[in-house]
PDB file of C-alpha atoms and ligand atoms in Angstrom:
ATOM      1  CA  MET A   1     381.817 118.255 143.427  1.00  0.00           C
ATOM      2  CA  THR A   2     381.758 116.330 146.658  1.00  0.00           C
ATOM      3  CA  ILE A   3     382.577 118.303 149.771  1.00  0.00           C
ATOM      4  CA  PRO A   4     384.742 116.251 152.106  1.00  0.00           C
ATOM      5  CA  ALA A   5     382.785 115.258 155.189  1.00  0.00           C
ATOM      6  CA  ASP A   6     385.398 116.733 157.512  1.00  0.00           C
ATOM      7  CA  ARG A   7     385.173 120.255 156.085  1.00  0.00           C
ATOM      8  CA  TRP A   8     382.171 121.596 157.986  1.00  0.00           C
ATOM      9  CA  TYR A   9     381.921 121.966 161.710  1.00  0.00           C
ATOM     10  CA  PRO A  10     378.362 122.799 162.699  1.00  0.00           C
ATOM     11  CA  GLN A  11     378.389 124.269 166.188  1.00  0.00           C
ATOM     12  CA  GLU A  12     375.886 125.692 168.607  1.00  0.00           C
ATOM     13  CA  TRP A  13     377.001 128.449 170.951  1.00  0.00           C
ATOM     14  CA  VAL A  14     374.907 129.418 173.910  1.00  0.00           C
ATOM     15  CA  ALA A  15     375.748 132.604 175.817  1.00  0.00           C
ATOM     16  CA  THR A  16     376.913 132.105 179.384  1.00  0.00           C
ATOM     17  CA  ALA A  17     374.469 133.384 181.966  1.00  0.00           C
ATOM     18  CA  THR A  18     375.935 135.766 184.542  1.00  0.00           C
ATOM     19  CA  GLU A  19     374.509 136.372 187.990  1.00  0.00           C
ATOM     20  CA  VAL A  20     373.807 140.134 188.125  1.00  0.00           C
ATOM     21  CA  ALA A  21     371.845 140.280 191.386  1.00  0.00           C
ATOM     22  CA  PRO A  22     371.339 137.602 194.038  1.00  0.00           C
ATOM     23  CA  GLY A  23     369.227 134.894 192.398  1.00  0.00           C
ATOM     24  CA  PHE A  24     369.052 136.643 189.001  1.00  0.00           C
ATOM     25  CA  SER A  25     371.082 135.854 185.916  1.00  0.00           C
ATOM     26  CA  THR A  26     371.067 137.371 182.454  1.00  0.00           C
ATOM     27  CA  VAL A  27     372.707 136.737 179.095  1.00  0.00           C
ATOM     28  CA  PRO A  28     374.335 139.346 176.826  1.00  0.00           C
ATOM     29  CA  GLY A  29     371.912 141.338 174.698  1.00  0.00           C
ATOM     30  CA  VAL A  30     368.857 141.336 176.953  1.00  0.00           C
ATOM     31  CA  PHE A  31     367.541 144.662 178.228  1.00  0.00           C
ATOM     32  CA  SER A  32     369.496 145.934 181.259  1.00  0.00           C
ATOM     33  CA  ALA A  33     371.716 142.846 181.209  1.00  0.00           C
ATOM     34  CA  ASP A  34     374.020 144.214 183.902  1.00  0.00           C
ATOM     35  CA  GLY A  35     371.404 144.454 186.646  1.00  0.00           C
ATOM     36  CA  PRO A  36     367.929 145.706 187.531  1.00  0.00           C
ATOM     37  CA  ASP A  37     366.887 148.726 185.466  1.00  0.00           C
ATOM     38  CA  PRO A  38     366.768 151.885 187.665  1.00  0.00           C
ATOM     39  CA  ALA A  39     363.329 152.747 186.256  1.00  0.00           C
ATOM     40  CA  SER A  40     361.972 149.367 187.369  1.00  0.00           C
ATOM     41  CA  VAL A  41     363.585 149.834 190.781  1.00  0.00           C
ATOM     42  CA  ALA A  42     361.795 153.208 191.044  1.00  0.00           C
ATOM     43  CA  LEU A  43     358.489 151.636 190.007  1.00  0.00           C
ATOM     44  CA  VAL A  44     358.781 148.874 192.612  1.00  0.00           C
ATOM     45  CA  ALA A  45     359.349 151.498 195.311  1.00  0.00           C
ATOM     46  CA  HIS A  46     355.903 152.896 194.489  1.00  0.00           C
ATOM     47  CA  LEU A  47     353.882 149.695 194.133  1.00  0.00           C
ATOM     48  CA  PRO A  48     351.228 149.143 196.795  1.00  0.00           C
ATOM     49  CA  GLU A  49     352.123 146.875 199.697  1.00  0.00           C
ATOM     50  CA  LYS A  50     349.327 144.468 198.677  1.00  0.00           C
ATOM     51  CA  MET A  51     348.920 143.635 195.000  1.00  0.00           C
ATOM     52  CA  PRO A  52     345.793 142.528 193.106  1.00  0.00           C
ATOM     53  CA  THR A  53     345.130 138.823 192.611  1.00  0.00           C
ATOM     54  CA  ARG A  54     345.640 138.570 188.829  1.00  0.00           C
ATOM     55  CA  VAL A  55     348.503 140.589 187.407  1.00  0.00           C
ATOM     56  CA  VAL A  56     350.276 140.967 184.057  1.00  0.00           C
ATOM     57  CA  ASP A  57     353.877 142.173 183.608  1.00  0.00           C
ATOM     58  CA  LEU A  58     353.997 143.458 180.012  1.00  0.00           C
ATOM     59  CA  GLY A  59     357.526 143.320 178.567  1.00  0.00           C
ATOM     60  CA  ALA A  60     358.770 141.286 181.518  1.00  0.00           C
ATOM     61  CA  GLY A  61     362.395 141.079 180.365  1.00  0.00           C
ATOM     62  CA  TRP A  62     364.523 138.777 182.518  1.00  0.00           C
ATOM     63  CA  GLY A  63     362.018 138.847 185.342  1.00  0.00           C
ATOM     64  CA  TRP A  64     363.340 141.145 188.071  1.00  0.00           C
ATOM     65  CA  LEU A  65     360.195 143.296 188.171  1.00  0.00           C
ATOM     66  CA  SER A  66     357.986 140.185 188.109  1.00  0.00           C
ATOM     67  CA  ALA A  67     359.859 138.705 191.059  1.00  0.00           C
ATOM     68  CA  GLN A  68     359.264 141.887 193.077  1.00  0.00           C
ATOM     69  CA  ILE A  69     355.545 141.733 192.230  1.00  0.00           C
ATOM     70  CA  LEU A  70     355.365 138.124 193.391  1.00  0.00           C
ATOM     71  CA  ALA A  71     357.189 139.015 196.598  1.00  0.00           C
ATOM     72  CA  ARG A  72     354.256 141.225 197.645  1.00  0.00           C
ATOM     73  CA  PRO A  73     351.177 139.659 199.210  1.00  0.00           C
ATOM     74  CA  GLY A  74     347.977 139.209 197.220  1.00  0.00           C
ATOM     75  CA  VAL A  75     349.116 137.833 193.860  1.00  0.00           C
ATOM     76  CA  GLU A  76     347.533 134.541 192.817  1.00  0.00           C
ATOM     77  CA  VAL A  77     348.703 134.508 189.207  1.00  0.00           C
ATOM     78  CA  LEU A  78     351.253 136.619 187.324  1.00  0.00           C
ATOM     79  CA  HIS A  79     351.516 136.570 183.535  1.00  0.00           C
ATOM     80  CA  LEU A  80     354.983 137.448 182.201  1.00  0.00           C
ATOM     81  CA  VAL A  81     354.670 138.649 178.591  1.00  0.00           C
ATOM     82  CA  GLU A  82     357.886 139.064 176.611  1.00  0.00           C
ATOM     83  CA  ALA A  83     358.714 139.077 172.891  1.00  0.00           C
ATOM     84  CA  ASP A  84     362.435 138.380 173.213  1.00  0.00           C
ATOM     85  CA  ALA A  85     363.067 134.650 173.627  1.00  0.00           C
ATOM     86  CA  ALA A  86     366.447 135.038 175.366  1.00  0.00           C
ATOM     87  CA  SER A  87     364.923 137.419 177.917  1.00  0.00           C
ATOM     88  CA  LEU A  88     362.019 135.098 178.593  1.00  0.00           C
ATOM     89  CA  ASP A  89     364.399 132.127 179.007  1.00  0.00           C
ATOM     90  CA  CYS A  90     366.237 134.156 181.669  1.00  0.00           C
ATOM     91  CA  ALA A  91     362.907 135.008 183.317  1.00  0.00           C
ATOM     92  CA  LYS A  92     362.012 131.312 183.469  1.00  0.00           C
ATOM     93  CA  ARG A  93     365.260 130.634 185.330  1.00  0.00           C
ATOM     94  CA  ASN A  94     364.920 133.691 187.573  1.00  0.00           C
ATOM     95  CA  VAL A  95     361.252 133.433 188.499  1.00  0.00           C
ATOM     96  CA  VAL A  96     360.717 129.970 189.874  1.00  0.00           C
ATOM     97  CA  ASP A  97     357.260 130.398 191.290  1.00  0.00           C
ATOM     98  CA  PRO A  98     354.206 128.258 190.518  1.00  0.00           C
ATOM     99  CA  ARG A  99     352.064 131.408 190.197  1.00  0.00           C
ATOM    100  CA  ALA A 100     354.086 132.586 187.178  1.00  0.00           C
ATOM    101  CA  ARG A 101     352.803 132.019 183.615  1.00  0.00           C
ATOM    102  CA  PHE A 102     355.241 132.719 180.798  1.00  0.00           C
ATOM    103  CA  HIS A 103     354.124 133.998 177.397  1.00  0.00           C
ATOM    104  CA  TRP A 104     356.586 134.379 174.539  1.00  0.00           C
ATOM    105  CA  THR A 105     354.534 136.751 172.427  1.00  0.00           C
ATOM    106  CA  ASP A 106     353.937 140.307 171.250  1.00  0.00           C
ATOM    107  CA  ALA A 107     352.422 142.394 174.039  1.00  0.00           C
ATOM    108  CA  LEU A 108     350.480 144.429 171.482  1.00  0.00           C
ATOM    109  CA  THR A 109     348.314 141.453 170.532  1.00  0.00           C
ATOM    110  CA  PHE A 110     348.421 139.587 173.852  1.00  0.00           C
ATOM    111  CA  ALA A 111     345.010 138.481 175.119  1.00  0.00           C
ATOM    112  CA  LEU A 112     343.696 136.425 178.031  1.00  0.00           C
ATOM    113  CA  SER A 113     340.370 134.631 178.360  1.00  0.00           C
ATOM    114  CA  GLU A 114     339.718 136.348 181.741  1.00  0.00           C
ATOM    115  CA  PRO A 115     340.446 140.005 182.557  1.00  0.00           C
ATOM    116  CA  VAL A 116     343.076 140.795 185.172  1.00  0.00           C
ATOM    117  CA  ASN A 117     342.928 143.373 187.945  1.00  0.00           C
ATOM    118  CA  GLY A 118     346.507 144.631 187.743  1.00  0.00           C
ATOM    119  CA  VAL A 119     349.083 145.414 185.051  1.00  0.00           C
ATOM    120  CA  VAL A 120     352.645 146.452 185.885  1.00  0.00           C
ATOM    121  CA  MET A 121     355.084 147.534 183.202  1.00  0.00           C
ATOM    122  CA  ASN A 122     358.253 149.311 182.250  1.00  0.00           C
ATOM    123  CA  PRO A 123     357.429 149.513 178.544  1.00  0.00           C
ATOM    124  CA  PRO A 124     360.012 149.553 175.771  1.00  0.00           C
ATOM    125  CA  PHE A 125     360.801 152.963 174.381  1.00  0.00           C
ATOM    126  CA  HIS A 126     362.991 151.874 171.462  1.00  0.00           C
ATOM    127  CA  GLU A 127     362.413 149.783 168.379  1.00  0.00           C
ATOM    128  CA  GLY A 128     365.970 148.811 167.503  1.00  0.00           C
ATOM    129  CA  ARG A 129     368.045 151.973 167.918  1.00  0.00           C
ATOM    130  CA  LYS A 130     365.199 154.371 167.183  1.00  0.00           C
ATOM    131  CA  ALA A 131     363.039 155.871 169.954  1.00  0.00           C
ATOM    132  CA  ASP A 132     359.485 154.731 169.296  1.00  0.00           C
ATOM    133  CA  PRO A 133     356.833 156.142 171.637  1.00  0.00           C
ATOM    134  CA  ALA A 134     354.127 154.343 169.613  1.00  0.00           C
ATOM    135  CA  LEU A 135     355.329 151.049 171.070  1.00  0.00           C
ATOM    136  CA  GLY A 136     354.802 152.273 174.630  1.00  0.00           C
ATOM    137  CA  ALA A 137     351.441 153.731 173.644  1.00  0.00           C
ATOM    138  CA  GLY A 138     350.473 150.290 172.287  1.00  0.00           C
ATOM    139  CA  PHE A 139     351.476 148.719 175.618  1.00  0.00           C
ATOM    140  CA  ILE A 140     349.164 151.188 177.413  1.00  0.00           C
ATOM    141  CA  GLN A 141     346.277 150.238 175.103  1.00  0.00           C
ATOM    142  CA  THR A 142     346.957 146.541 175.712  1.00  0.00           C
ATOM    143  CA  ALA A 143     346.969 147.138 179.480  1.00  0.00           C
ATOM    144  CA  ALA A 144     343.580 148.873 179.272  1.00  0.00           C
ATOM    145  CA  ARG A 145     342.187 146.008 177.178  1.00  0.00           C
ATOM    146  CA  LEU A 146     343.406 143.340 179.632  1.00  0.00           C
ATOM    147  CA  LEU A 147     342.060 145.008 182.778  1.00  0.00           C
ATOM    148  CA  THR A 148     338.651 144.820 184.445  1.00  0.00           C
ATOM    149  CA  GLY A 149     336.834 148.146 184.827  1.00  0.00           C
ATOM    150  CA  ALA A 150     338.199 148.457 188.365  1.00  0.00           C
ATOM    151  CA  GLY A 151     341.698 147.269 187.420  1.00  0.00           C
ATOM    152  CA  ARG A 152     344.858 149.309 187.822  1.00  0.00           C
ATOM    153  CA  LEU A 153     347.933 149.923 185.736  1.00  0.00           C
ATOM    154  CA  TRP A 154     351.271 150.810 187.340  1.00  0.00           C
ATOM    155  CA  MET A 155     353.893 151.906 184.851  1.00  0.00           C
ATOM    156  CA  VAL A 156     357.136 153.818 184.708  1.00  0.00           C
ATOM    157  CA  ALA A 157     358.305 155.938 181.800  1.00  0.00           C
ATOM    158  CA  ASN A 158     360.723 158.644 180.992  1.00  0.00           C
ATOM    159  CA  ARG A 159     359.111 162.028 181.570  1.00  0.00           C
ATOM    160  CA  HIS A 160     359.801 163.214 178.001  1.00  0.00           C
ATOM    161  CA  LEU A 161     357.755 160.407 176.412  1.00  0.00           C
ATOM    162  CA  PRO A 162     354.309 161.552 175.198  1.00  0.00           C
ATOM    163  CA  TYR A 163     352.090 159.053 177.058  1.00  0.00           C
ATOM    164  CA  GLU A 164     349.799 161.535 178.810  1.00  0.00           C
ATOM    165  CA  ALA A 165     347.138 161.611 176.063  1.00  0.00           C
ATOM    166  CA  VAL A 166     346.979 157.858 175.497  1.00  0.00           C
ATOM    167  CA  LEU A 167     346.761 157.292 179.269  1.00  0.00           C
ATOM    168  CA  ARG A 168     343.892 159.756 179.595  1.00  0.00           C
ATOM    169  CA  ASP A 169     342.112 158.228 176.569  1.00  0.00           C
ATOM    170  CA  ASN A 170     342.263 154.747 178.091  1.00  0.00           C
ATOM    171  CA  PHE A 171     341.985 155.294 181.873  1.00  0.00           C
ATOM    172  CA  ALA A 172     339.508 157.256 184.006  1.00  0.00           C
ATOM    173  CA  ASP A 173     342.077 158.432 186.576  1.00  0.00           C
ATOM    174  CA  VAL A 174     345.753 159.020 185.902  1.00  0.00           C
ATOM    175  CA  SER A 175     348.130 160.147 188.631  1.00  0.00           C
ATOM    176  CA  GLU A 176     351.850 160.432 189.111  1.00  0.00           C
ATOM    177  CA  ILE A 177     352.947 158.355 192.103  1.00  0.00           C
ATOM    178  CA  GLY A 178     356.617 159.246 192.151  1.00  0.00           C
ATOM    179  CA  GLY A 179     359.335 160.690 190.021  1.00  0.00           C
ATOM    180  CA  ASP A 180     362.841 161.965 189.804  1.00  0.00           C
ATOM    181  CA  SER A 181     364.709 164.197 187.442  1.00  0.00           C
ATOM    182  CA  ALA A 182     366.908 161.431 186.000  1.00  0.00           C
ATOM    183  CA  SER A 183     366.091 160.402 182.454  1.00  0.00           C
ATOM    184  CA  ARG A 184     366.677 157.141 180.612  1.00  0.00           C
ATOM    185  CA  SER A 185     368.362 157.186 177.269  1.00  0.00           C
TER     186      SER A 185
HETATM  187  C1  SAM B   1     362.184 148.581 179.209  1.00  0.00           C
HETATM  188  S1  SAM B   1     362.334 146.833 179.088  1.00  0.00           S
HETATM  189  C2  SAM B   1     361.735 146.313 180.689  1.00  0.00           C
HETATM  190  C3  SAM B   1     362.119 144.882 181.010  1.00  0.00           C
HETATM  191  C4  SAM B   1     361.785 144.428 182.415  1.00  0.00           C
HETATM  192  N1  SAM B   1     360.360 144.559 182.699  1.00  0.00           N
HETATM  193  C5  SAM B   1     362.592 145.207 183.416  1.00  0.00           C
HETATM  194  O1  SAM B   1     361.993 145.876 184.232  1.00  0.00           O
HETATM  195  O2  SAM B   1     363.818 145.136 183.381  1.00  0.00           O
HETATM  196  C6  SAM B   1     361.014 146.427 177.964  1.00  0.00           C
HETATM  197  C7  SAM B   1     360.912 144.958 177.593  1.00  0.00           C
HETATM  198  O3  SAM B   1     359.880 144.821 176.633  1.00  0.00           O
HETATM  199  C8  SAM B   1     360.273 143.855 175.679  1.00  0.00           C
HETATM  200  N2  SAM B   1     359.504 144.106 174.444  1.00  0.00           N
HETATM  201  C9  SAM B   1     359.764 144.992 173.444  1.00  0.00           C
HETATM  202  N3  SAM B   1     358.794 144.965 172.520  1.00  0.00           N
HETATM  203  C10 SAM B   1     357.894 144.021 172.950  1.00  0.00           C
HETATM  204  C11 SAM B   1     356.671 143.543 172.432  1.00  0.00           C
HETATM  205  N4  SAM B   1     356.151 144.030 171.292  1.00  0.00           N
HETATM  206  N5  SAM B   1     356.014 142.587 173.132  1.00  0.00           N
HETATM  207  C12 SAM B   1     356.507 142.100 174.296  1.00  0.00           C
HETATM  208  N6  SAM B   1     357.669 142.513 174.827  1.00  0.00           N
HETATM  209  C13 SAM B   1     358.360 143.468 174.175  1.00  0.00           C
HETATM  210  C14 SAM B   1     361.761 144.035 175.532  1.00  0.00           C
HETATM  211  O4  SAM B   1     362.358 142.856 175.003  1.00  0.00           O
HETATM  212  C15 SAM B   1     362.167 144.350 176.975  1.00  0.00           C
HETATM  213  O5  SAM B   1     362.507 143.178 177.668  1.00  0.00           O
END
Protein backbone atom coordinates (compact mmCIF):
# COMPACT_ATOMS: atom_id res chain seq x y z
CA MET A 1 0.00 0.00 0.00
CA THR A 2 1.31 3.43 -0.81
CA ILE A 3 0.76 6.07 1.83
CA PRO A 4 -0.19 9.37 0.23
CA ALA A 5 2.62 11.88 0.59
CA ASP A 6 0.34 14.44 2.20
CA ARG A 7 -0.69 12.20 5.11
CA TRP A 8 2.23 12.74 7.48
CA TYR A 9 3.24 16.02 9.00
CA PRO A 10 6.60 15.67 10.72
CA GLN A 11 7.02 18.55 13.14
CA GLU A 12 9.57 19.69 15.66
CA TRP A 13 8.37 21.52 18.75
CA VAL A 14 10.78 23.40 20.93
CA ALA A 15 9.62 24.63 24.34
CA THR A 16 9.50 28.40 24.74
CA ALA A 17 12.07 29.75 27.16
CA THR A 18 10.69 31.98 29.91
CA GLU A 19 12.68 34.60 31.78
CA VAL A 20 12.41 33.60 35.46
CA ALA A 21 14.97 36.00 36.94
CA PRO A 22 16.76 38.94 35.33
CA GLY A 23 19.04 37.46 32.68
CA PHE A 24 17.96 33.84 33.32
CA SER A 25 15.54 31.79 31.28
CA THR A 26 14.35 28.22 31.65
CA VAL A 27 12.19 25.76 29.74
CA PRO A 28 9.46 23.51 31.21
CA GLY A 29 10.72 20.35 32.86
CA VAL A 30 14.12 21.52 34.09
CA PHE A 31 14.80 21.50 37.83
CA SER A 32 13.35 24.57 39.58
CA ALA A 33 12.05 25.94 36.28
CA ASP A 34 10.17 28.78 37.96
CA GLY A 35 13.21 30.48 39.49
CA PRO A 36 16.35 29.96 41.55
CA ASP A 37 16.07 27.01 43.94
CA PRO A 38 15.89 28.24 47.59
CA ALA A 39 18.57 25.71 48.58
CA SER A 40 20.97 27.15 46.00
CA VAL A 41 20.13 30.67 47.18
CA ALA A 42 21.01 29.56 50.74
CA LEU A 43 24.27 28.00 49.55
CA VAL A 44 25.32 31.16 47.70
CA ALA A 45 24.74 33.19 50.87
CA HIS A 46 27.43 31.07 52.55
CA LEU A 47 30.06 30.91 49.81
CA PRO A 48 33.31 32.72 50.57
CA GLU A 49 33.73 36.21 49.17
CA LYS A 50 36.73 35.02 47.11
CA MET A 51 36.46 31.71 45.29
CA PRO A 52 39.23 29.30 44.24
CA THR A 53 40.69 29.54 40.74
CA ARG A 54 39.39 26.26 39.27
CA VAL A 55 35.85 25.31 40.21
CA VAL A 56 33.31 22.65 39.23
CA ASP A 57 29.51 23.01 39.58
CA LEU A 58 28.23 19.42 39.67
CA GLY A 59 24.62 19.16 38.47
CA ALA A 60 24.66 22.75 37.24
CA GLY A 61 21.05 22.81 36.04
CA TRP A 62 20.14 25.99 34.16
CA GLY A 63 23.14 27.84 35.53
CA TRP A 64 21.95 30.20 38.27
CA LEU A 65 24.37 28.83 40.88
CA SER A 66 27.23 28.87 38.35
CA ALA A 67 26.54 32.51 37.52
CA GLN A 68 26.76 33.43 41.22
CA ILE A 69 30.09 31.58 41.48
CA LEU A 70 31.45 33.47 38.49
CA ALA A 71 30.27 36.76 39.97
CA ARG A 72 32.70 36.32 42.88
CA PRO A 73 36.35 37.23 42.44
CA GLY A 74 39.00 34.55 41.99
CA VAL A 75 37.50 32.12 39.48
CA GLU A 76 39.58 31.48 36.37
CA VAL A 77 37.64 28.50 35.03
CA LEU A 78 34.27 27.01 35.98
CA HIS A 79 33.14 23.60 34.74
CA LEU A 80 29.36 23.19 34.53
CA VAL A 81 28.50 19.47 34.62
CA GLU A 82 24.91 18.50 33.83
CA ALA A 83 23.26 15.30 32.56
CA ASP A 84 20.02 16.88 31.34
CA ALA A 85 20.48 18.35 27.86
CA ALA A 86 17.62 20.86 28.15
CA SER A 87 19.04 22.19 31.42
CA LEU A 88 22.51 22.52 29.98
CA ASP A 89 21.14 24.32 26.89
CA CYS A 90 19.52 26.84 29.27
CA ALA A 91 22.81 27.16 31.16
CA LYS A 92 24.63 27.93 27.91
CA ARG A 93 22.19 30.78 27.26
CA ASN A 94 22.26 32.01 30.86
CA VAL A 95 25.98 31.84 31.56
CA VAL A 96 27.69 33.79 28.83
CA ASP A 97 31.16 33.97 30.28
CA PRO A 98 34.39 32.86 28.59
CA ARG A 99 35.51 31.17 31.83
CA ALA A 100 32.61 28.69 31.65
CA ARG A 101 33.12 25.16 30.27
CA PHE A 102 29.99 23.11 29.63
CA HIS A 103 29.92 19.33 30.00
CA TRP A 104 26.84 17.33 29.05
CA THR A 105 27.66 14.20 31.00
CA ASP A 106 27.04 12.07 34.07
CA ALA A 107 28.58 13.69 37.15
CA LEU A 108 29.28 10.26 38.62
CA THR A 109 31.85 9.46 35.94
CA PHE A 110 33.00 13.01 35.18
CA ALA A 111 36.78 13.43 35.14
CA LEU A 112 39.22 16.23 34.33
CA SER A 113 42.88 15.98 33.35
CA GLU A 114 43.85 18.49 36.10
CA PRO A 115 42.42 18.58 39.64
CA VAL A 116 40.36 21.58 40.70
CA ASN A 117 40.49 23.47 43.98
CA GLY A 118 36.77 24.05 44.45
CA VAL A 119 33.52 22.14 43.91
CA VAL A 120 30.11 23.71 44.49
CA MET A 121 26.92 21.70 44.26
CA ASN A 122 23.27 21.33 45.06
CA PRO A 123 23.12 17.61 44.28
CA PRO A 124 20.03 15.81 43.01
CA PHE A 125 18.10 13.93 45.64
CA HIS A 126 15.64 12.15 43.34
CA GLU A 127 15.99 9.64 40.55
CA GLY A 128 12.70 10.12 38.74
CA ARG A 129 10.04 10.36 41.45
CA LYS A 130 11.92 8.25 43.98
CA ALA A 131 14.21 9.81 46.62
CA ASP A 132 17.68 8.42 45.99
CA PRO A 133 20.36 9.45 48.49
CA ALA A 134 22.88 7.21 46.68
CA LEU A 135 22.94 9.72 43.82
CA GLY A 136 23.96 12.55 46.14
CA ALA A 137 26.50 10.29 47.81
CA GLY A 138 27.97 9.58 44.35
CA PHE A 139 28.22 13.34 43.71
CA ILE A 140 30.18 13.71 46.98
CA GLN A 141 32.58 10.95 45.91
CA THR A 142 33.03 12.61 42.51
CA ALA A 143 33.75 15.95 44.21
CA ALA A 144 36.44 14.33 46.38
CA ARG A 145 37.99 12.67 43.31
CA LEU A 146 38.10 15.95 41.34
CA LEU A 147 39.68 18.05 44.10
CA THR A 148 43.31 18.62 45.04
CA GLY A 149 44.26 17.63 48.60
CA ALA A 150 43.73 21.23 49.71
CA GLY A 151 40.53 21.68 47.69
CA ARG A 152 37.14 22.50 49.15
CA LEU A 153 33.61 21.33 48.54
CA TRP A 154 30.63 23.59 49.26
CA MET A 155 27.30 21.81 49.06
CA VAL A 156 23.74 22.18 50.23
CA ALA A 157 21.42 19.33 51.12
CA ASN A 158 18.27 18.64 52.97
CA ARG A 159 19.05 17.88 56.60
CA HIS A 160 17.26 14.50 56.51
CA LEU A 161 19.53 13.10 53.77
CA PRO A 162 22.18 10.68 55.09
CA TYR A 163 25.34 12.34 53.71
CA GLU A 164 27.26 12.68 56.98
CA ALA A 165 29.09 9.33 56.69
CA VAL A 166 30.07 9.67 53.04
CA LEU A 167 31.30 13.23 53.69
CA ARG A 168 33.44 12.08 56.61
CA ASP A 169 34.79 9.13 54.58
CA ASN A 170 35.90 11.42 51.76
CA PHE A 171 36.90 14.70 53.47
CA ALA A 172 39.23 15.46 56.39
CA ASP A 173 37.12 18.31 57.81
CA VAL A 174 33.36 18.64 57.50
CA SER A 175 31.49 21.59 58.95
CA GLU A 176 28.04 23.07 58.70
CA ILE A 177 28.24 26.66 57.47
CA GLY A 178 24.58 27.58 57.66
CA GLY A 179 21.17 26.07 57.87
CA ASP A 180 17.50 26.61 58.37
CA SER A 181 14.62 24.44 59.41
CA ALA A 182 12.93 24.43 55.99
CA SER A 183 13.13 21.16 54.10
CA ARG A 184 12.98 20.42 50.38
CA SER A 185 10.60 17.83 49.11
C1 LIG B 1 19.05 19.87 42.75
S1 LIG B 1 19.33 20.22 41.05
C2 LIG B 1 20.40 21.65 41.16
C3 LIG B 1 20.48 22.41 39.85
C4 LIG B 1 21.24 23.72 39.91
N1 LIG B 1 22.61 23.52 40.37
C5 LIG B 1 20.52 24.69 40.80
O1 LIG B 1 21.10 25.10 41.78
O2 LIG B 1 19.38 25.04 40.50
C6 LIG B 1 20.41 18.89 40.57
C7 LIG B 1 20.79 18.87 39.10
O3 LIG B 1 21.57 17.71 38.87
C8 LIG B 1 21.23 17.18 37.60
N2 LIG B 1 21.59 15.75 37.60
C9 LIG B 1 20.89 14.69 38.08
N3 LIG B 1 21.59 13.56 37.95
C10 LIG B 1 22.77 13.92 37.36
C11 LIG B 1 23.92 13.19 36.97
N4 LIG B 1 24.02 11.86 37.17
N5 LIG B 1 24.95 13.87 36.41
C12 LIG B 1 24.88 15.21 36.22
N6 LIG B 1 23.81 15.95 36.55
C13 LIG B 1 22.77 15.32 37.13
C14 LIG B 1 19.75 17.45 37.46
O4 LIG B 1 19.37 17.42 36.09
C15 LIG B 1 19.63 18.82 38.12
O5 LIG B 1 19.77 19.85 37.17
